[in-house]
Each structure stands twice: as C-alpha cells, then as structure tokens.
Amino acid sequence: MGYHSMNNFKKPLLLIIGLLLLVLFVSVVYSSIFKTDAEPERIRYNDSGEVIGKAPFPPSLTQPMGTDKVGNDLAVRMIEGAKYTILFITGVSFLRILVSLIIAYFLVFPFKRISEWVETVFIPFKYIPGLILVLLLSPDLNEAIVQMGFWKIVLYQFFLFVFIGIPILSAVLTKESRNVLKNEYIEASNQLGASSWRIYTKHIIPVLKDRLIVTFLQQLSINLLLLIQLGVFQYFIGGSKPGNIAAAEEVVPKYLSESGEWAGMIGQGKDEFLTAPWTFFGPLLISVVFLILIKSLVNKVEDANRKI
Amino acid sequence: MKNYLHFLNVYILSKGIKLFLKVLLVFLTVLMLASMKSLIYNQNILGFYPFEFLNTVKTTFGNILSLKDGLILIPHMVKTISVFNYLPKAYSYSMTVLFSALLLGVIFAFTFVYMYLWFPIKAKRLVRKFISILETLPDVFIIMSFQFGVIYLYKKTGLKFLQIYSLNTEVYIMPIICLMLVPLFMLIRIMITLFEKEYEKLYVDFARAKGLSQLEVFTKHVVRNIIYSFSQYLSLIYWMMITSLILVEYLFLIDGFTLLLYRFVSPEIFILAVGLILLPYGLIILLIKLIGRKIGVPQHE
C-alpha cells in the first residue's frame, strides 16, 4: 500500500508546501524591502482642505480590502501578517506530530504497562476545548508583554499551542500504531530480533505515512481555527497594541494585533463588524479560502488512498 | 462453579477499583491544569514556582472539599459575583440553548437527507461536494455572518422580529439558530454516509421486492437501524457544540455558564465548570447505551 499511494499524495503535498512557501516569501520580501514607515492616513481632505472621511475607509481600487480604524491598509497588513500565521501553524503542527510520534513509541513499546494510565491523564485534554486551555494557561497578555517583550511571548504561545494538542494526537497515533503492530510480518521481524525502535521506524511509520500527511493538513486547519477563535476573544499572537485614536473619546480600550497575524486581524475587527464589516469579514474570508483549500487537499489525498 | 463465581467477584472488584483510580487520575489532572498557571507565572513573570504551585493546589483542593462559594467576573459588570447565585439560572439557560440547537439540527439534517435520497445521482454528487465545503466554514464565520445578515435585514426592512443581544433579557431564538447552524453540515454529511451505507444492504431490496413502499422501508427499517449508528456520533457533535456554545455566549454577550471556564477568580470554579460540561456528556453516553439495548444492536466498541 505504501509505495503505490506515494505518487498520489505527492502532488497535493507539493502543492501545499509550494503555496505556503510562496506566501511566506512574498510576506518576508514585502516587509523587508517595500515597507515604508510613513504614517497611515487617518483623515482624508478634499482639495479645499475640508474633511471628507475618517478611517476606517471601505475597500477601494487602491486599497482592495479597505483600511482599519487607524488607517492601515488591510491588504498590506494581511501580506505582512501572513508570515506569522503560516510559520506559526506549520511549526506548531509539525512539532506536535513529531513529539506525538515519539510519545506514541514509548507508549507502544517500553512503557506499554503504564500506557493505560498515561492515556487516562490525556482524557481532560480531549474534553476541555483548546480555546479554553490556551486562555487558562496564558498570562495577561497586556501586562506580560511589558515584562517579557514581543518574541518571548510569541515563543511561549508557540510552545503552549504545541503542548495542548499533544495528548490527543499521541493517543490517536498510539492506537494506530497498535493496529499496525497486529500485522503478521511485524511478528516475524520481531522474532528475527529487530529492536522495537527499528520496528517502529521501519515498519510502523512507513505504513502510517499517508495518515500522517492527512494529519498534518488537518492540524494546519485545526490550528488556524483555534487562532481565529482566540482572535475573537481578543487574544492575539504576540499580544496587542493600543488601537484607540488619540482624538476619539472612546471609553473602552481597543486593541490592534501587534503582529498583524491573520486571526489577530479578524479579532481586532470584531467590534466594528457592523460599522466597518470589511475589517472583520475581509481577513476572515481569506482565512476561510485557506481552510477550504486545505480541506480539498485532504479530500484528494483520502480519495487517492481509497482507490488503492 | 463456586470457584468461578469467586473469580468473577475478584474480577468485578478489580475493575471497580481500576475505574475509581482512573476517575481520580482524571480529577487530579484537571486540578493540576487548573493550578498550572501558578507554576509558571508569578505576577505575569515567566519562571518556575513549585511552592506557589503546591499552595494553589492545596487551597483549590480544600475549597472544593468545603464547597466554598467562589467568585466570577461578569464581562459587562465591573464587580464580581458569587458562583452559587449565578450558576443555576445560567446553567439551565445554556443547556436549554445547547440541547434545543442539537435537537433542531438533527431534525433539519434528517429532513434534508430524506429529501436528498430522492435526488438524481448527479445532483447527489454536487450536494455532497457543497456540504463538504460548507463543513469547513469556521464557527466564528457562521455565527458572525448570521448575526450580520439579520441586522442588515433589520436595517433594510425595519422589522425587529429577532432580538440579537441579550444584555438584560434572556433571548433564545438567535443563539439557538446560530448554534444549530454550526454542526448542521457535519450532521448532514454523517447522515448521508449512514443512509447510503444502509441502502446498499440487501434487506432494503428484499423489502422493496416484498411490495413495501419506499416510505415504509424508510420509516420502518432504515431509520431504525440508523438511529443506533448515529448515536455513536453524538458525543463528537456534543464536544464540537460546546466550543461553539462558548463562542455564541461570548459573541452575543450572554451570561451563560460557559464564562465560568475563563472568567473565574479562583481555580476551583474552573474544575466545577469542567465537571458541568462532563455531566450532560455522561447522560448522552447513557442514552446511547439505552438506545442500543432497546433496538437490540449488539454493543461492541
């Protein structure tokens, strides 16, 4: 099964990696070369100097996604923020799978006897929503960013995301590995004296390869969904910066995502979803397109596997 | 025979002890999770604070045992509120919304799939593709689009037939509809798969050949067999809806019970809230077992 299906999932996999790299490339190149430090325009005047509009401005030909409440071009912010979103979700997904594979090895072989109890410890992670786990284990971002700074916060959030997903994934991979173990050829190689690590890496993981690719894609969308939910809760990767316009007499403090990461952009537009719907639905629609893309790739890989 | 019974007793006893230990372990894990922030953060400074952590665990455990009345922060009020005053009404409200939405979702999905079965094959394929795309829509997107749509309609027509926000009054219609829409497409997909699997089975052809009408085959045989397979998915759907319930209550400014999960002042309230989301889950599992016994399907894993 392993070899024949390779070609079938190679194409979509290359496609998604290519796409991710392209977006990453554009995002990095854009912010390192073209970015200007010019103050965004908050108030627009006509020729005779009268005020004709105040940010947020709706989508137009020059600004296809409109601007946010302090006048930043949203399309530009999305391009800049894309690198954070993509690096974050691919990094989290990859590390989660890697760590879970190692934990699954220990639960299947050396610690077989206590695996039942370890899996019991995993249960709460399955039943408490990821959204709640992240909020539970995070400090107050607005205060912590003063103490820790931007990158330390991002790093903490990264490892927190990896951590909360590991128990479920390890449990799933342990179960799948045990299913593969039931095959007779593994019994044979066991009797020939193969070590358990060898059996795991040479026999079990290759069989699970197709599954792992689907898992990776699913993890990408799970993590993006979680980011969006957290964004709505005004929890941003890299914290937030004050978004109040100095002149406006707003009582409730409003925040902008510090990094411009996609889900943070969605979250910062939440309160204006009626007065300036583009600030909320624009970034959200782009994320939805991304999610649909991943889903269709998953379908393709699964169809290809089913045919064999 | 006597010997056998003796072993059976020991077997049941050891199983019971094991189950008890497992429940205890799950409880301890939740306790650790609830107190974990004090292990790594002290006044928002990252570090390692084992003594503070042990203290938090100890007081939290003590507070649970003494059923101490804790405090929560309500978002749009500045003051804190006692949990035991707040909880009964909020919990019954949240559960009403959750289960009405689940019931409505199942009814809608069922009606849709019943119609779907009569579609021509090409239309079926199209519908399946469409549902699979709709299923990927994030819950945030569904909830906010619906809210936006209703307010937009209200602005255009001036009909205020649906009240959106619930600052003071308990509002049911909008949250229930939103919460119903979130798992609807997944429900439809699951039902389509189950029905198509069932229709491939031989007894359907046999019943048709015996002269039963399409409708009779559907209601008397197919549905009966599907209820059990469907109930297996209920727990998955329940967990999905809990996350959406948290979002719906947050976005609609509802004082529901889910805010206990993130608005607590002391960790024991978090543990209480986790227990309260597990309670209906236990009931669902029980219901599935009962359905299985009633229909007479063998109970296997």
mmCIF file of N, CA and C in Angstrom, chain B residues 71-142:
data_model
loop_
_atom_site.group_PDB
_atom_site.id
_atom_site.type_symbol
_atom_site.label_atom_id
_atom_site.label_comp_id
_atom_site.label_asym_id
_atom_site.label_seq_id
_atom_site.Cartn_x
_atom_site.Cartn_y
_atom_site.Cartn_z
ATOM 1 N N LEU B 71 -15.922 33.269 43.315
ATOM 2 C CA LEU B 71 -16.336 34.495 42.631
ATOM 3 C C LEU B 71 -15.999 34.415 41.149
ATOM 4 N N ILE B 72 -16.848 35.046 40.334
ATOM 5 C CA ILE B 72 -16.513 35.191 38.919
ATOM 6 C C ILE B 72 -16.697 36.642 38.506
ATOM 7 N N LEU B 73 -15.981 37.017 37.427
ATOM 8 C CA LEU B 73 -16.102 38.370 36.894
ATOM 9 C C LEU B 73 -17.065 38.339 35.721
ATOM 10 N N ILE B 74 -18.116 39.148 35.796
ATOM 11 C CA ILE B 74 -19.031 39.222 34.665
ATOM 12 C C ILE B 74 -18.514 40.314 33.725
ATOM 13 N N PRO B 75 -18.409 39.993 32.412
ATOM 14 C CA PRO B 75 -17.756 40.890 31.468
ATOM 15 C C PRO B 75 -18.242 42.349 31.524
ATOM 16 N N HIS B 76 -19.556 42.569 31.445
ATOM 17 C CA HIS B 76 -20.020 43.951 31.313
ATOM 18 C C HIS B 76 -20.389 44.580 32.650
ATOM 19 N N MET B 77 -20.083 43.874 33.755
ATOM 20 C CA MET B 77 -20.226 44.481 35.072
ATOM 21 C C MET B 77 -18.819 44.535 35.660
ATOM 22 N N VAL B 78 -18.547 45.539 36.430
ATOM 23 C CA VAL B 78 -17.184 45.670 36.938
ATOM 24 C C VAL B 78 -16.977 44.770 38.153
ATOM 25 N N LYS B 79 -18.056 44.506 38.871
ATOM 26 C CA LYS B 79 -17.911 43.767 40.126
ATOM 27 C C LYS B 79 -17.892 42.246 39.909
ATOM 28 N N THR B 80 -17.506 41.552 40.964
ATOM 29 C CA THR B 80 -17.533 40.101 40.923
ATOM 30 C C THR B 80 -18.859 39.599 41.496
ATOM 31 N N ILE B 81 -19.186 38.364 41.115
ATOM 32 C CA ILE B 81 -20.472 37.792 41.506
ATOM 33 C C ILE B 81 -20.228 36.419 42.096
ATOM 34 N N SER B 82 -21.043 36.004 43.059
ATOM 35 C CA SER B 82 -20.841 34.687 43.652
ATOM 36 C C SER B 82 -21.398 33.602 42.731
ATOM 37 N N VAL B 83 -20.649 32.522 42.606
ATOM 38 C CA VAL B 83 -20.995 31.477 41.644
ATOM 39 C C VAL B 83 -22.331 30.831 41.953
ATOM 40 N N PHE B 84 -22.560 30.525 43.218
ATOM 41 C CA PHE B 84 -23.761 29.765 43.547
ATOM 42 C C PHE B 84 -25.040 30.556 43.318
ATOM 43 N N ASN B 85 -24.936 31.882 43.331
ATOM 44 C CA ASN B 85 -26.094 32.691 42.966
ATOM 45 C C ASN B 85 -26.315 32.668 41.468
ATOM 46 N N TYR B 86 -25.200 32.659 40.765
ATOM 47 C CA TYR B 86 -25.227 32.857 39.321
ATOM 48 C C TYR B 86 -25.564 31.570 38.580
ATOM 49 N N LEU B 87 -24.998 30.477 39.089
ATOM 50 C CA LEU B 87 -24.950 29.242 38.310
ATOM 51 C C LEU B 87 -26.289 28.599 37.916
ATOM 52 N N PRO B 88 -27.231 28.371 38.856
ATOM 53 C CA PRO B 88 -28.401 27.573 38.480
ATOM 54 C C PRO B 88 -29.136 28.108 37.254
ATOM 55 N N LYS B 89 -29.375 29.421 37.240
ATOM 56 C CA LYS B 89 -30.110 30.001 36.127
ATOM 57 C C LYS B 89 -29.284 29.924 34.842
ATOM 58 N N ALA B 90 -27.992 30.274 34.961
ATOM 59 C CA ALA B 90 -27.119 30.302 33.790
ATOM 60 C C ALA B 90 -26.976 28.908 33.185
ATOM 61 N N TYR B 91 -26.832 27.908 34.059
ATOM 62 C CA TYR B 91 -26.630 26.542 33.572
ATOM 63 C C TYR B 91 -27.866 26.027 32.852
ATOM 64 N N SER B 92 -29.033 26.258 33.448
ATOM 65 C CA SER B 92 -30.237 25.751 32.793
ATOM 66 C C SER B 92 -30.466 26.491 31.476
ATOM 67 N N TYR B 93 -30.117 27.780 31.453
ATOM 68 C CA TYR B 93 -30.261 28.533 30.208
ATOM 69 C C TYR B 93 -29.335 27.965 29.125
ATOM 70 N N SER B 94 -28.048 27.798 29.472
ATOM 71 C CA SER B 94 -27.077 27.307 28.491
ATOM 72 C C SER B 94 -27.460 25.929 27.962
ATOM 73 N N MET B 95 -27.891 25.070 28.873
ATOM 74 C CA MET B 95 -28.228 23.707 28.456
ATOM 75 C C MET B 95 -29.483 23.702 27.585
ATOM 76 N N THR B 96 -30.443 24.603 27.895
ATOM 77 C CA THR B 96 -31.626 24.710 27.039
ATOM 78 C C THR B 96 -31.205 25.094 25.629
ATOM 79 N N VAL B 97 -30.340 26.113 25.532
ATOM 80 C CA VAL B 97 -29.880 26.549 24.215
ATOM 81 C C VAL B 97 -29.159 25.414 23.500
ATOM 82 N N LEU B 98 -28.251 24.751 24.221
ATOM 83 C CA LEU B 98 -27.430 23.696 23.607
ATOM 84 C C LEU B 98 -28.294 22.555 23.079
ATOM 85 N N PHE B 99 -29.194 22.058 23.930
ATOM 86 C CA PHE B 99 -29.945 20.876 23.508
ATOM 87 C C PHE B 99 -31.061 21.206 22.523
ATOM 88 N N SER B 100 -31.646 22.414 22.610
ATOM 89 C CA SER B 100 -32.618 22.797 21.578
ATOM 90 C C SER B 100 -31.918 22.864 20.236
ATOM 91 N N ALA B 101 -30.703 23.446 20.229
ATOM 92 C CA ALA B 101 -29.967 23.567 18.980
ATOM 93 C C ALA B 101 -29.626 22.195 18.414
ATOM 94 N N LEU B 102 -29.208 21.289 19.308
ATOM 95 C CA LEU B 102 -28.858 19.941 18.865
ATOM 96 C C LEU B 102 -30.070 19.235 18.263
ATOM 97 N N LEU B 103 -31.210 19.347 18.971
ATOM 98 C CA LEU B 103 -32.440 18.693 18.513
ATOM 99 C C LEU B 103 -32.878 19.268 17.171
ATOM 100 N N LEU B 104 -32.904 20.604 17.090
ATOM 101 C CA LEU B 104 -33.304 21.260 15.840
ATOM 102 C C LEU B 104 -32.368 20.857 14.706
ATOM 103 N N GLY B 105 -31.067 20.828 14.995
ATOM 104 C CA GLY B 105 -30.085 20.461 13.986
ATOM 105 C C GLY B 105 -30.344 19.066 13.450
ATOM 106 N N VAL B 106 -30.603 18.128 14.371
ATOM 107 C CA VAL B 106 -30.863 16.745 13.960
ATOM 108 C C VAL B 106 -32.116 16.687 13.100
ATOM 109 N N ILE B 107 -33.168 17.430 13.514
ATOM 110 C CA ILE B 107 -34.422 17.410 12.747
ATOM 111 C C ILE B 107 -34.201 17.970 11.340
ATOM 112 N N PHE B 108 -33.515 19.113 11.260
ATOM 113 C CA PHE B 108 -33.266 19.722 9.947
ATOM 114 C C PHE B 108 -32.426 18.811 9.063
ATOM 115 N N ALA B 109 -31.355 18.272 9.640
ATOM 116 C CA ALA B 109 -30.465 17.419 8.870
ATOM 117 C C ALA B 109 -31.231 16.198 8.364
ATOM 118 N N PHE B 110 -32.066 15.634 9.239
ATOM 119 C CA PHE B 110 -32.824 14.453 8.871
ATOM 120 C C PHE B 110 -33.780 14.761 7.716
ATOM 121 N N THR B 111 -34.507 15.880 7.830
ATOM 122 C CA THR B 111 -35.435 16.265 6.772
ATOM 123 C C THR B 111 -34.685 16.454 5.456
ATOM 124 N N PHE B 112 -33.538 17.123 5.542
ATOM 125 C CA PHE B 112 -32.770 17.380 4.332
ATOM 126 C C PHE B 112 -32.309 16.074 3.695
ATOM 127 N N VAL B 113 -31.782 15.173 4.527
ATOM 128 C CA VAL B 113 -31.252 13.921 3.980
ATOM 129 C C VAL B 113 -32.383 13.072 3.395
ATOM 130 N N TYR B 114 -33.572 13.152 4.011
ATOM 131 C CA TYR B 114 -34.711 12.409 3.468
ATOM 132 C C TYR B 114 -35.026 12.882 2.049
ATOM 133 N N MET B 115 -34.980 14.213 1.858
ATOM 134 C CA MET B 115 -35.213 14.739 0.510
ATOM 135 C C MET B 115 -34.059 14.364 -0.415
ATOM 136 N N TYR B 116 -32.855 14.415 0.119
ATOM 137 C CA TYR B 116 -31.651 14.129 -0.666
ATOM 138 C C TYR B 116 -31.714 12.747 -1.298
ATOM 139 N N LEU B 117 -32.315 11.797 -0.571
ATOM 140 C CA LEU B 117 -32.359 10.423 -1.070
ATOM 141 C C LEU B 117 -33.110 10.298 -2.388
ATOM 142 N N TRP B 118 -33.981 11.274 -2.687
ATOM 143 C CA TRP B 118 -34.753 11.206 -3.929
ATOM 144 C C TRP B 118 -34.080 11.965 -5.060
ATOM 145 N N PHE B 119 -32.981 12.640 -4.799
ATOM 146 C CA PHE B 119 -32.305 13.406 -5.841
ATOM 147 C C PHE B 119 -31.714 12.470 -6.886
ATOM 148 N N PRO B 120 -31.577 12.979 -8.134
ATOM 149 C CA PRO B 120 -30.822 12.194 -9.136
ATOM 150 C C PRO B 120 -29.337 12.127 -8.744
ATOM 151 N N ILE B 121 -28.641 11.124 -9.290
ATOM 152 C CA ILE B 121 -27.263 10.851 -8.842
ATOM 153 C C ILE B 121 -26.331 12.041 -9.024
ATOM 154 N N LYS B 122 -26.483 12.743 -10.164
ATOM 155 C CA LYS B 122 -25.599 13.881 -10.423
ATOM 156 C C LYS B 122 -25.793 14.967 -9.373
ATOM 157 N N ALA B 123 -27.047 15.231 -9.050
ATOM 158 C CA ALA B 123 -27.335 16.255 -8.035
ATOM 159 C C ALA B 123 -26.780 15.822 -6.689
ATOM 160 N N LYS B 124 -26.860 14.514 -6.423
ATOM 161 C CA LYS B 124 -26.331 13.996 -5.160
ATOM 162 C C LYS B 124 -24.858 14.308 -5.019
ATOM 163 N N ARG B 125 -24.118 14.053 -6.113
ATOM 164 C CA ARG B 125 -22.677 14.282 -6.047
ATOM 165 C C ARG B 125 -22.383 15.754 -5.763
ATOM 166 N N LEU B 126 -23.149 16.619 -6.451
ATOM 167 C CA LEU B 126 -22.976 18.060 -6.281
ATOM 168 C C LEU B 126 -23.259 18.472 -4.832
ATOM 169 N N VAL B 127 -24.359 17.950 -4.289
ATOM 170 C CA VAL B 127 -24.741 18.283 -2.915
ATOM 171 C C VAL B 127 -23.644 17.853 -1.958
ATOM 172 N N ARG B 128 -23.097 16.643 -2.181
ATOM 173 C CA ARG B 128 -22.049 16.149 -1.280
ATOM 174 C C ARG B 128 -20.826 17.060 -1.293
ATOM 175 N N LYS B 129 -20.444 17.501 -2.505
ATOM 176 C CA LYS B 129 -19.296 18.411 -2.616
ATOM 177 C C LYS B 129 -19.552 19.704 -1.860
ATOM 178 N N PHE B 130 -20.747 20.236 -2.076
ATOM 179 C CA PHE B 130 -21.142 21.508 -1.489
ATOM 180 C C PHE B 130 -21.136 21.417 0.046
ATOM 181 N N ILE B 131 -21.707 20.326 0.557
ATOM 182 C CA ILE B 131 -21.766 20.124 2.016
ATOM 183 C C ILE B 131 -20.353 20.026 2.574
ATOM 184 N N SER B 132 -19.483 19.335 1.832
ATOM 185 C CA SER B 132 -18.124 19.147 2.333
ATOM 186 C C SER B 132 -17.392 20.487 2.426
ATOM 187 N N ILE B 133 -17.728 21.427 1.522
ATOM 188 C CA ILE B 133 -17.121 22.762 1.614
ATOM 189 C C ILE B 133 -17.734 23.545 2.775
ATOM 190 N N LEU B 134 -19.070 23.485 2.867
ATOM 191 C CA LEU B 134 -19.751 24.214 3.938
ATOM 192 C C LEU B 134 -19.271 23.746 5.314
ATOM 193 N N GLU B 135 -18.916 22.469 5.382
ATOM 194 C CA GLU B 135 -18.495 21.908 6.655
ATOM 195 C C GLU B 135 -17.199 22.533 7.162
ATOM 196 N N THR B 136 -16.374 23.060 6.226
ATOM 197 C CA THR B 136 -15.101 23.641 6.655
ATOM 198 C C THR B 136 -15.252 25.068 7.187
ATOM 199 N N LEU B 137 -16.426 25.674 6.986
ATOM 200 C CA LEU B 137 -16.599 27.059 7.456
ATOM 201 C C LEU B 137 -16.395 27.119 8.966
ATOM 202 N N PRO B 138 -15.553 28.036 9.429
ATOM 203 C CA PRO B 138 -15.333 28.140 10.876
ATOM 204 C C PRO B 138 -16.608 28.590 11.589
ATOM 205 N N ASP B 139 -16.746 28.139 12.844
ATOM 206 C CA ASP B 139 -17.949 28.522 13.606
ATOM 207 C C ASP B 139 -18.060 30.039 13.759
ATOM 208 N N VAL B 140 -16.900 30.700 13.918
ATOM 209 C CA VAL B 140 -16.905 32.159 14.041
ATOM 210 C C VAL B 140 -17.543 32.788 12.803
ATOM 211 N N PHE B 141 -17.199 32.250 11.647
ATOM 212 C CA PHE B 141 -17.731 32.778 10.387
ATOM 213 C C PHE B 141 -19.247 32.604 10.319
ATOM 214 N N ILE B 142 -19.724 31.400 10.656
ATOM 215 C CA ILE B 142 -21.163 31.135 10.588
ATOM 216 C C ILE B 142 -21.926 32.048 11.542
#
